[in-house]
Short mmCIF file of C-alpha atoms in Angstrom, two decimals:
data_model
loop_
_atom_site.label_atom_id
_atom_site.label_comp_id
_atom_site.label_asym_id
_atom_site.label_seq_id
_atom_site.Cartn_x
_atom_site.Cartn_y
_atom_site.Cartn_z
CA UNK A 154 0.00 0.00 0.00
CA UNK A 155 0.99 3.45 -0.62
CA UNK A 156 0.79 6.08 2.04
CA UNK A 157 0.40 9.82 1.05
CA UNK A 158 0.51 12.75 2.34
CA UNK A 159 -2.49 14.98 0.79
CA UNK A 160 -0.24 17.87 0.01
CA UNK A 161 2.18 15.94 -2.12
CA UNK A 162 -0.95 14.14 -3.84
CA UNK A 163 -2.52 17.37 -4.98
CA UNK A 164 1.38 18.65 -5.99
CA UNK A 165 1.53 15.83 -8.63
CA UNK A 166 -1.98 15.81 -9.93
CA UNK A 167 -1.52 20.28 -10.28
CA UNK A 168 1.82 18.81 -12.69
CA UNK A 169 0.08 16.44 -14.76
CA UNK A 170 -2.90 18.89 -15.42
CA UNK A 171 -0.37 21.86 -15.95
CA UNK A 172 1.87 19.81 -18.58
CA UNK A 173 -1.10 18.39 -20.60
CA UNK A 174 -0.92 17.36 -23.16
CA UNK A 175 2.27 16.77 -22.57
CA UNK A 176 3.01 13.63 -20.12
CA UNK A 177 4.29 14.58 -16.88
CA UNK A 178 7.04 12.87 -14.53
CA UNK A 179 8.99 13.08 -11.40
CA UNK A 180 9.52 11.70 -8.23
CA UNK A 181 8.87 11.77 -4.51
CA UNK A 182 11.78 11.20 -2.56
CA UNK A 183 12.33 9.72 1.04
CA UNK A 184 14.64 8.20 2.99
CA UNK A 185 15.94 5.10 2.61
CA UNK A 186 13.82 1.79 3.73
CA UNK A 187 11.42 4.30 4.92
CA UNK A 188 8.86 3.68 2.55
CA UNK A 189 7.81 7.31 3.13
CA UNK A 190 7.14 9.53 0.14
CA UNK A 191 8.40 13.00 1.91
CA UNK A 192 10.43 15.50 -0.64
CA UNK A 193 8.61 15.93 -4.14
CA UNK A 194 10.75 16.78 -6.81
CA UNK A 195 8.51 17.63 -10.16
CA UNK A 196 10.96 16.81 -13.29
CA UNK A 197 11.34 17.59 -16.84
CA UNK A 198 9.83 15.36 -19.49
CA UNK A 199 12.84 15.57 -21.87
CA UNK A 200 10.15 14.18 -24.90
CA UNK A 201 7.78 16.40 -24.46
CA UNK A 202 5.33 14.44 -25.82
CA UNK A 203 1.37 13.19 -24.85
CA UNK A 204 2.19 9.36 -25.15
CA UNK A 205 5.93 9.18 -24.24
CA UNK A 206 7.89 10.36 -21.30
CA UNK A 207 11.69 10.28 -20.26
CA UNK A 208 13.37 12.12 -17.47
CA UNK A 209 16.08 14.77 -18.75
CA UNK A 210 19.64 12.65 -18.21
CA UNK A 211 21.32 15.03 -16.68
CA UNK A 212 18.26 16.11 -14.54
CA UNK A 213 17.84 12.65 -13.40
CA UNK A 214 21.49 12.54 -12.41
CA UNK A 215 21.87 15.59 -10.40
CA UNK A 216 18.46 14.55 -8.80
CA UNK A 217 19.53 10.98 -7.87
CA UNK A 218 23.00 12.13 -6.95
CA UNK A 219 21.15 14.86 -4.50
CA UNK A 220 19.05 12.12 -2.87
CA UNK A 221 22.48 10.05 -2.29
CA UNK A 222 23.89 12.76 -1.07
CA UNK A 223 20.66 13.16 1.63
CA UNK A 224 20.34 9.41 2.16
CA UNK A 225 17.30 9.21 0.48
CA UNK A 226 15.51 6.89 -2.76
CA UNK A 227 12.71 7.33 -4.75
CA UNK A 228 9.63 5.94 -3.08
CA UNK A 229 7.22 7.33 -5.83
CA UNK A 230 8.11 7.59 -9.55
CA UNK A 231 5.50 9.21 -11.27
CA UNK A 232 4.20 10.58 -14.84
CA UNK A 233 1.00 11.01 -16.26
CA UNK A 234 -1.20 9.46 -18.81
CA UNK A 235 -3.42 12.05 -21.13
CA UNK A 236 -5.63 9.85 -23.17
CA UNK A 237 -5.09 6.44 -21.62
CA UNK A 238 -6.10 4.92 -18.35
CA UNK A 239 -3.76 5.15 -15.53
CA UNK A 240 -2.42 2.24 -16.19
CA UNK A 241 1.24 1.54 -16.54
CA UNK A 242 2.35 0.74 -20.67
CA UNK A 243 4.40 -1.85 -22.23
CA UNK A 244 7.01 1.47 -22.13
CA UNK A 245 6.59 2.13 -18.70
CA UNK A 246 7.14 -1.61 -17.47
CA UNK A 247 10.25 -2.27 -19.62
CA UNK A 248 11.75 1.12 -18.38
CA UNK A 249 10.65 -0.01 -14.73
CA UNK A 250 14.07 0.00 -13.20
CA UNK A 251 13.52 0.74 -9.08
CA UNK A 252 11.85 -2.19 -7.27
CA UNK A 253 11.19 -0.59 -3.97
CA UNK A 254 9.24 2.58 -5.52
CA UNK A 255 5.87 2.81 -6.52
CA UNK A 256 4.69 3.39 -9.60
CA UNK A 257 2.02 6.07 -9.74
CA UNK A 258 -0.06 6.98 -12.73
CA UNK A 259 -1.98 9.82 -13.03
CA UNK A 260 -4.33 10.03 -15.82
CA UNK A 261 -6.37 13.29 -17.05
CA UNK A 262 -7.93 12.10 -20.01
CA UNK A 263 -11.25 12.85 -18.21
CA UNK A 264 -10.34 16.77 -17.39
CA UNK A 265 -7.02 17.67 -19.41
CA UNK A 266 -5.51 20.66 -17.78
CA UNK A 267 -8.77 22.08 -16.42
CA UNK A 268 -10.05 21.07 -12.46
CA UNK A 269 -12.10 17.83 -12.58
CA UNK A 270 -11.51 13.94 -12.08
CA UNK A 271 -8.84 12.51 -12.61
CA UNK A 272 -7.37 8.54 -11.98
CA UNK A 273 -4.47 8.17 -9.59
CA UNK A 274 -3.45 4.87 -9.22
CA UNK A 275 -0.36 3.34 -7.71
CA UNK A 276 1.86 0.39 -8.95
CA UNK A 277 5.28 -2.06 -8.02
CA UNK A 278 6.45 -3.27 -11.23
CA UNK A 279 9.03 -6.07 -10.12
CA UNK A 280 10.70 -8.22 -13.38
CA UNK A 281 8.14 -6.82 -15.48
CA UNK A 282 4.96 -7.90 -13.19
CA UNK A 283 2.74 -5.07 -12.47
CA UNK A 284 1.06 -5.31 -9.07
CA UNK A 285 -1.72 -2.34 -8.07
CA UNK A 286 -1.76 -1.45 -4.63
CA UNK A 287 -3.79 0.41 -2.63
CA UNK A 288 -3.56 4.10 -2.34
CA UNK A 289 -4.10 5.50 0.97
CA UNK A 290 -4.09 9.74 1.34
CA UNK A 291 -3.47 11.35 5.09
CA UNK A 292 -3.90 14.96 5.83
CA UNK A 293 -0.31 14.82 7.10
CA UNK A 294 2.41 12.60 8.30
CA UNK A 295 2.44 12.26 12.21
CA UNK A 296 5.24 13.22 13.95
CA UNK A 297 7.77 10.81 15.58
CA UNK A 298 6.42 10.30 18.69
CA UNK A 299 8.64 11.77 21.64
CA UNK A 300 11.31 9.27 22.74
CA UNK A 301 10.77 7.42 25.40
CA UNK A 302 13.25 8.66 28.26
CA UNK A 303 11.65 6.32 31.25
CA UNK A 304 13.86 3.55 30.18
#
């Protein structure tokens, strides 16, 4: 299952409805074995084009090197989908390179770039098997509890 915070939900669906028709993409960072999409980083789709995307190379680098750097991985790797369902491709499986992440599509056939529904679905794509998952949205992310000095 995929845990959300609303905030970062909203931030991806406002990039695939500002880059239609285009395909959007990026990722939500967080750190590592977390499992805990925290620090969204919205990319460049170097194709520009409605039915492909592919991150920029050397925007992909400097963004994976940064996350290194900060200990972190990509627990979401998103893009959009303008005229299909979300749903990930033949493309988007083969290309399917991080098995921890999840995969989430975010398709505005329905609406385009203009507020109304759209699908937001979420994906592991593991040796080319494609596995939905629940999507579950929180207001926020609770804190860390307080330590517990007693001990």
């Amino acid at each position: 299952m995929l845990t959300i915070d609303q905030a970062t939900r909203d931030a991806i669906v406002a990039h695939a409805r500002a880059d239609h028709p285009d395909e959007a993409c990026g990722v939500v960072a967080g750190p590592i074995g977390s499992d805990r999409p925290e620090r969204y980083v919205a990319m460049t789709n170097a194709e520009r084009s409605p039915t492909f995307f592919q991150f920029d190379p050397q925007e992909q680098f400097r963004v994976w090197r940064d996350m290194d750097d900060r200990d972190e991985e990509p627990v979401v790797i998103y893009h959009s989908h303008t005229a299909t369902e979300a749903y990930p491709s033949r493309t988007d499986i083969g290309y399917a390179s991080e098995p921890q992440a999840h995969y989430v599509l975010v398709s505005t056939r329905e609406c385009g770039s203009e507020d109304g529904p759209v699908e937001f679905r979420s994906y592991r794509i593991v040796d080319g098997v494609v596995t939905e998952e629940e999507v579950r949205v929180v207001p926020a992310y609770d804190r860390d509890p307080e330590p517990d000095r007693t001990a």
